[in-house]
């Protein structure tokens, strides 16, 4: 068992500094995204449960389940008034990539402002480990993605086009697992194609249908940079080309590591690049994202998930988070992720600053 399974940071808050590459240039860990989400591997439900059990047992054996107490000096703003969670002892989890670290900190700080004592277990490696922490009750809550729940955890191969209907389906199906899904937000961390501003003006593409039309009208104009995994997946490049009728021969497609896709697209080495819609590098590198006007890509809307028994004991958790989750958009996520991945800021500090700027919490007195 690796000692780095859970992010430790400073020992008091979970920190987040242990994952950063130094704050110069682009943060390497930002390319990880939803680890384990898009691997294409199908896990039978019994296998997922068995693997999760091994993770929990192994983590306990390494003494890594304790987490770190969250000590932020914050008070209620527009959320947490009256300290509805006063006396509650809550454990917050997240996965290990940038966006999840920020979301986990947002959740923990909000609970803290609402009066709870919060244990920070953000930074759990991989989707299944974080999921199992909430399912087993070793963590009380985390932010998750509806597409992850539907495809990765529940084993479905076909996504549901309507975002609300997919959330309802995940919510209803996951009840038997002791997990309750809260109301989702507009943040949708899914696949997209993007290009730099110069090429956007040159080719005047705004949607994926525009890209398809360009590939037929002027095939030589379309070059594409993608990760190898995206190129092989049916919910990636292959399905995308069929859904939109794109005419892009393999000779015009270059496979490379995810982080390089962003920089090559920004340079114009390829006209279009595969991106994730909430990645901070979209903002930092001034990329334009093409609208998925046929709704081909699965929805990965963010929503809080709770260990059901914990939520029954502290139903105020969901009410505290509801206005915050509603405020989480792709634009907000890109900005917050960029502060970590590009500017080198600490995920926890980024989360707290945003909560204070939005008025959700206030700095504590004294």
Coordinates of C-alpha atoms in Angstrom, one line a residue:
X1 CA 0.0 0.0 0.0
X2 CA 1.5 3.3 -1.1
X3 CA 1.8 5.9 1.6
X4 CA 0.4 8.5 -0.8
X5 CA -3.0 6.9 -1.1
X6 CA -4.7 9.7 0.7
X7 CA -3.5 13.3 0.4
X8 CA -2.0 14.4 3.7
X9 CA -0.8 18.0 3.1
X10 CA 0.1 19.9 6.3
X11 CA -1.5 17.4 8.7
X12 CA -4.2 19.8 9.9
X13 CA -6.2 20.6 6.9
X14 CA -5.4 18.1 4.1
X15 CA -3.4 20.8 2.5
X16 CA -3.2 19.8 -1.1
X17 CA 0.4 21.0 -1.5
X18 CA 1.7 17.5 -1.9
X19 CA 0.2 17.0 -5.4
X20 CA 1.5 20.2 -7.0
X21 CA 4.5 20.2 -9.3
X22 CA 5.7 23.5 -8.1
X23 CA 3.3 26.1 -9.5
X24 CA 5.4 26.9 -12.6
X25 CA 3.7 26.1 -15.9
X26 CA 0.8 23.6 -16.1
X27 CA 0.2 21.2 -13.3
X28 CA 0.8 17.7 -14.3
X29 CA -1.9 16.1 -12.1
X30 CA -4.5 18.2 -13.9
X31 CA -4.5 15.7 -16.7
X32 CA -5.7 12.9 -14.5
X33 CA -9.4 14.0 -14.5
X34 CA -11.8 11.4 -13.2
X35 CA -9.3 8.6 -12.6
X36 CA -10.7 5.2 -13.5
X37 CA -13.7 6.8 -15.2
X38 CA -12.8 6.4 -18.8
X39 CA -10.7 3.3 -18.8
X40 CA -13.1 1.3 -20.8
X41 CA -12.9 -1.5 -18.4
X42 CA -16.1 -3.2 -17.4
X43 CA -16.3 -4.2 -13.7
X44 CA -19.1 -6.6 -12.7
X45 CA -20.8 -5.3 -9.6
X46 CA -19.5 -8.1 -7.5
X47 CA -16.0 -7.4 -8.7
X48 CA -16.4 -3.7 -7.9
X49 CA -17.6 -4.6 -4.4
X50 CA -14.7 -7.0 -3.9
X51 CA -12.1 -4.6 -5.1
X52 CA -13.6 -1.8 -2.9
X53 CA -13.4 -4.1 0.1
X54 CA -9.7 -4.8 -0.6
X55 CA -9.1 -1.0 -0.9
X56 CA -10.8 -0.4 2.5
X57 CA -9.0 -3.2 4.3
X58 CA -5.7 -2.2 2.7
X59 CA -6.1 1.4 3.6
X60 CA -7.0 0.5 7.2
X61 CA -3.9 -1.6 7.4
X62 CA -1.8 1.3 6.3
X63 CA -3.4 3.6 8.9
X64 CA -4.6 5.9 6.1
X65 CA -8.2 6.2 7.0
X66 CA -7.9 8.8 9.8
X67 CA -7.7 12.0 7.6
X68 CA -6.9 15.4 9.0
X69 CA -9.1 17.8 11.0
X70 CA -10.2 20.8 9.0
X71 CA -9.3 23.9 11.0
X72 CA -10.4 26.8 8.8
X73 CA -11.6 29.8 10.8
X74 CA -14.9 30.5 8.9
X75 CA -18.4 31.6 9.9
X76 CA -21.7 31.3 8.1
X77 CA -22.4 33.6 5.2
X78 CA -25.5 32.9 3.1
X79 CA -25.1 29.2 4.0
X80 CA -24.9 27.7 7.5
X81 CA -26.8 30.4 9.3
X82 CA -27.8 29.2 12.7
X83 CA -25.1 26.5 12.5
X84 CA -27.5 23.7 11.6
X85 CA -24.7 21.2 11.7
X86 CA -23.4 22.2 15.2
X87 CA -22.3 19.1 17.1
X88 CA -22.0 16.9 13.9
X89 CA -18.8 15.1 13.2
X90 CA -18.5 14.7 9.5
X91 CA -15.9 13.2 7.2
X92 CA -15.6 14.6 3.6
X93 CA -13.9 12.7 0.8
X94 CA -12.8 13.4 -2.8
X95 CA -10.8 11.8 -5.6
X96 CA -7.2 13.0 -6.2
X97 CA -7.4 15.2 -9.3
X98 CA -7.6 19.0 -9.2
X99 CA -11.3 19.6 -9.6
X100 CA -12.2 17.0 -7.0
X101 CA -9.7 18.5 -4.5
X102 CA -11.3 21.9 -4.9
X103 CA -14.8 20.5 -4.7
X104 CA -14.0 18.4 -1.6
X105 CA -12.6 21.5 0.1
X106 CA -15.7 23.5 -0.8
X107 CA -17.8 20.9 0.8
X108 CA -15.7 20.6 4.0
X109 CA -15.4 24.4 4.5
X110 CA -19.2 24.8 4.0
X111 CA -19.9 22.1 6.6
X112 CA -17.4 23.8 8.9
X113 CA -19.1 27.1 8.6
X114 CA -22.4 25.4 9.4
X115 CA -21.0 24.3 12.7
X116 CA -19.7 20.8 12.0
X117 CA -16.4 19.3 13.1
X118 CA -14.9 18.1 9.8
X119 CA -12.4 15.4 9.0
X120 CA -10.7 15.9 5.6
X121 CA -10.2 12.8 3.6
X122 CA -9.9 14.4 0.2
X123 CA -7.5 13.1 -2.3
X124 CA -8.4 9.4 -2.3
X125 CA -6.8 7.7 -5.3
X126 CA -9.2 6.6 -8.0
X127 CA -12.9 6.6 -8.4
X128 CA -13.7 3.3 -6.7
X129 CA -11.7 4.1 -3.5
X130 CA -13.5 7.4 -3.0
X131 CA -16.9 5.8 -3.8
X132 CA -16.3 3.0 -1.3
X133 CA -15.4 5.5 1.4
X134 CA -18.9 7.0 1.1
X135 CA -20.7 3.7 0.5
X136 CA -19.1 2.1 3.6
X137 CA -19.6 5.1 5.8
X138 CA -15.9 5.8 6.4
X139 CA -16.8 9.1 4.7
X140 CA -20.1 10.9 5.0
X141 CA -20.1 12.9 1.7
X142 CA -18.3 13.9 -1.4
X143 CA -19.0 15.4 -4.8
X144 CA -19.5 12.9 -7.6
X145 CA -20.5 13.0 -11.3
X146 CA -23.7 11.5 -12.6
X147 CA -22.1 9.9 -15.6
X148 CA -19.5 8.2 -13.3
X149 CA -22.3 6.8 -11.2
X150 CA -24.4 5.6 -14.2
X151 CA -21.6 4.1 -16.3
X152 CA -18.7 3.3 -14.0
X153 CA -20.4 2.2 -10.8
X154 CA -23.8 0.9 -12.0
X155 CA -22.4 -0.7 -15.1
X156 CA -24.6 0.8 -17.8
X157 CA -23.1 1.2 -21.3
X158 CA -25.6 3.7 -22.7
X159 CA -25.8 7.2 -21.2
X160 CA -29.1 9.0 -20.8
X161 CA -29.2 12.1 -22.9
X162 CA -31.3 14.3 -20.6
X163 CA -29.1 15.4 -17.7
X164 CA -32.0 15.5 -15.2
X165 CA -33.3 12.1 -16.2
X166 CA -29.8 10.6 -15.9
X167 CA -29.5 12.0 -12.3
X168 CA -32.9 10.6 -11.4
X169 CA -31.9 7.2 -12.8
X170 CA -28.6 7.2 -10.8
X171 CA -30.3 8.5 -7.7
X172 CA -33.0 5.8 -7.8
X173 CA -30.6 2.9 -8.7
X174 CA -28.0 3.9 -6.0
X175 CA -30.4 3.8 -3.1
X176 CA -29.9 0.1 -2.7
X177 CA -26.2 0.7 -2.2
X178 CA -26.7 3.0 0.8
X179 CA -25.9 6.1 -1.2
X180 CA -28.1 9.2 -1.6
X181 CA -27.6 11.6 -4.4
X182 CA -28.2 15.3 -3.8
X183 CA -29.5 17.8 -6.4
X184 CA -26.9 18.2 -9.2
X185 CA -25.4 21.4 -10.4
X186 CA -24.8 22.7 -14.0
X187 CA -21.1 21.8 -13.9
X188 CA -20.7 19.1 -16.6
X189 CA -17.2 17.7 -16.8
X190 CA -17.4 15.8 -20.1
X191 CA -15.5 15.5 -23.4
X192 CA -15.4 18.3 -26.0
X193 CA -13.4 19.5 -29.0
X194 CA -11.7 22.8 -28.9
X195 CA -9.5 25.1 -31.1
X196 CA -7.5 28.2 -30.6
X197 CA -9.0 31.6 -31.2
X198 CA -7.1 32.2 -34.4
X199 CA -8.5 29.0 -36.0
X200 CA -12.0 29.8 -34.5
X201 CA -12.0 33.0 -36.5
X202 CA -10.6 31.4 -39.6
X203 CA -13.0 28.5 -39.8
X204 CA -16.0 30.0 -37.9
X205 CA -16.9 26.8 -36.1
X206 CA -19.1 27.0 -33.0
X207 CA -20.6 23.5 -32.8
X208 CA -19.6 19.9 -33.6
X209 CA -22.0 20.0 -36.5
X210 CA -19.9 22.9 -37.9
X211 CA -16.7 20.7 -37.5
X212 CA -18.5 17.9 -39.4
X213 CA -19.5 20.3 -42.2
X214 CA -15.9 21.6 -42.4
X215 CA -14.5 18.0 -42.6
X216 CA -16.7 17.4 -45.7
X217 CA -16.3 20.8 -47.4
X218 CA -12.6 21.2 -46.8
X219 CA -11.1 17.8 -45.5
X220 CA -7.6 19.2 -45.5
X221 CA -8.5 21.8 -43.0
X222 CA -9.4 19.4 -40.2
X223 CA -6.6 17.9 -38.1
X224 CA -7.2 16.4 -34.7
X225 CA -5.1 15.8 -31.6
X226 CA -6.5 13.3 -29.1
X227 CA -5.5 10.9 -26.3
X228 CA -5.1 7.3 -27.4
X229 CA -7.9 6.2 -25.1
X230 CA -10.3 8.7 -26.6
X231 CA -9.4 7.5 -30.1
X232 CA -10.3 3.9 -29.2
X233 CA -13.6 4.5 -27.2
X234 CA -17.1 4.2 -28.7
X235 CA -18.1 7.1 -26.5
X236 CA -15.1 8.9 -27.8
X237 CA -13.8 9.5 -31.3
X238 CA -15.3 6.5 -33.1
X239 CA -18.8 7.3 -31.9
X240 CA -18.4 11.0 -32.4
X241 CA -17.5 10.6 -36.1
X242 CA -20.5 8.4 -36.7
X243 CA -22.9 10.6 -34.7
X244 CA -21.9 13.7 -36.6
X245 CA -20.9 12.2 -39.9
X246 CA -17.4 13.6 -39.7
X247 CA -14.9 12.9 -42.5
X248 CA -11.6 12.8 -40.7
X249 CA -9.1 10.1 -42.0
X250 CA -6.7 8.5 -39.6
X251 CA -3.8 10.3 -41.3
X252 CA -5.3 13.6 -40.0
X253 CA -5.5 12.3 -36.4
X254 CA -2.6 12.5 -34.0
X255 CA -2.6 10.6 -30.7
X256 CA -0.7 12.0 -27.7
X257 CA -0.8 12.4 -23.9
X258 CA -3.7 14.5 -22.6
X259 CA -1.6 17.4 -21.4
X260 CA 0.1 17.8 -24.7
X261 CA -3.2 18.0 -26.5
X262 CA -4.0 21.3 -24.9
X263 CA -0.7 22.9 -25.7
X264 CA -0.6 21.6 -29.3
X265 CA -4.1 22.8 -29.9
X266 CA -3.2 26.3 -28.5
X267 CA -0.2 26.4 -30.8
X268 CA -2.3 25.4 -33.8
X269 CA -0.2 22.3 -34.4
X270 CA -3.6 20.6 -34.7
X271 CA -6.8 22.5 -35.5
X272 CA -9.0 20.7 -33.1
X273 CA -8.1 19.0 -29.8
X274 CA -9.9 16.7 -27.4
X275 CA -10.5 18.5 -24.0
X276 CA -12.5 18.1 -20.8
X277 CA -15.1 20.9 -20.5
X278 CA -14.0 22.1 -17.1
X279 CA -10.3 21.9 -17.5
X280 CA -8.5 25.1 -16.4
X281 CA -6.2 25.1 -19.4
X282 CA -9.2 26.0 -21.6
X283 CA -9.3 29.4 -20.0
X284 CA -5.5 29.7 -19.6
X285 CA -4.7 28.9 -23.2
X286 CA -7.7 30.8 -24.6
X287 CA -9.3 27.8 -26.3
X288 CA -12.8 27.9 -27.8
X289 CA -15.0 24.8 -27.0
X290 CA -17.3 23.4 -29.6
X291 CA -20.9 22.9 -28.5
X292 CA -22.1 19.3 -28.6
X293 CA -25.3 20.2 -30.4
X294 CA -26.4 16.6 -30.9
X295 CA -25.7 15.7 -27.2
X296 CA -23.4 12.8 -28.1
X297 CA -21.1 12.9 -25.1
X298 CA -22.3 11.5 -21.8
X299 CA -23.4 14.0 -19.1
X300 CA -21.0 14.2 -16.1
X301 CA -23.0 16.7 -13.9
X302 CA -21.6 17.2 -10.4
X303 CA -23.8 16.4 -7.4
X304 CA -23.2 15.8 -3.7
X305 CA -23.5 12.1 -2.7
X306 CA -24.0 11.1 0.9
X307 CA -23.8 7.9 3.0
X308 CA -27.5 7.5 3.4
X309 CA -27.4 6.8 7.2
X310 CA -25.3 9.9 7.7
X311 CA -27.8 12.0 5.7
X312 CA -30.7 10.7 7.7
X313 CA -28.9 11.7 10.9
X314 CA -27.8 15.1 9.5
X315 CA -30.3 16.1 6.7
X316 CA -29.0 19.7 6.9
X317 CA -25.9 18.6 4.9
X318 CA -27.9 18.7 1.7
X319 CA -29.5 22.0 2.5
X320 CA -26.2 23.6 3.2
X321 CA -24.7 22.5 -0.1
X322 CA -27.7 23.1 -2.4
X323 CA -27.1 26.8 -3.1
X324 CA -23.4 26.2 -3.6
X325 CA -23.9 23.3 -6.0
X326 CA -26.3 25.4 -8.0
X327 CA -23.5 28.0 -8.4
X328 CA -21.0 25.5 -9.8
X329 CA -20.8 26.0 -13.6
X330 CA -18.3 25.0 -16.2
X331 CA -17.0 28.5 -16.3
X332 CA -16.6 28.6 -12.5
X333 CA -14.8 25.2 -12.6
X334 CA -12.4 26.3 -15.3
X335 CA -11.5 29.4 -13.3
X336 CA -10.9 27.5 -10.1
X337 CA -9.0 24.7 -11.8
X338 CA -6.8 27.2 -13.6
X339 CA -5.8 28.8 -10.3
X340 CA -4.5 25.5 -9.2
X341 CA -3.1 23.9 -12.4
X342 CA -1.8 27.1 -14.0
X343 CA -1.2 29.6 -11.2
X344 CA 0.0 27.0 -8.7
X345 CA -2.4 27.9 -5.9
X346 CA -3.4 25.4 -3.2
X347 CA -6.8 23.7 -4.0
X348 CA -8.0 24.3 -0.4
X349 CA -7.1 28.0 -0.5
X350 CA -8.8 28.4 -3.9
X351 CA -12.0 26.8 -2.5
X352 CA -12.1 29.0 0.6
X353 CA -11.4 32.1 -1.4
X354 CA -14.3 31.3 -3.8
X355 CA -16.7 30.6 -1.0
X356 CA -15.8 33.9 0.7
X357 CA -16.0 35.9 -2.6
X358 CA -19.5 34.4 -3.3
X359 CA -20.6 35.3 0.2
X360 CA -21.4 31.6 1.1
X361 CA -19.0 31.8 4.1
X362 CA -17.2 34.6 6.0
X363 CA -13.8 34.8 7.6
X364 CA -14.0 34.0 11.3
X365 CA -13.4 36.8 13.8
X366 CA -10.4 36.8 16.1

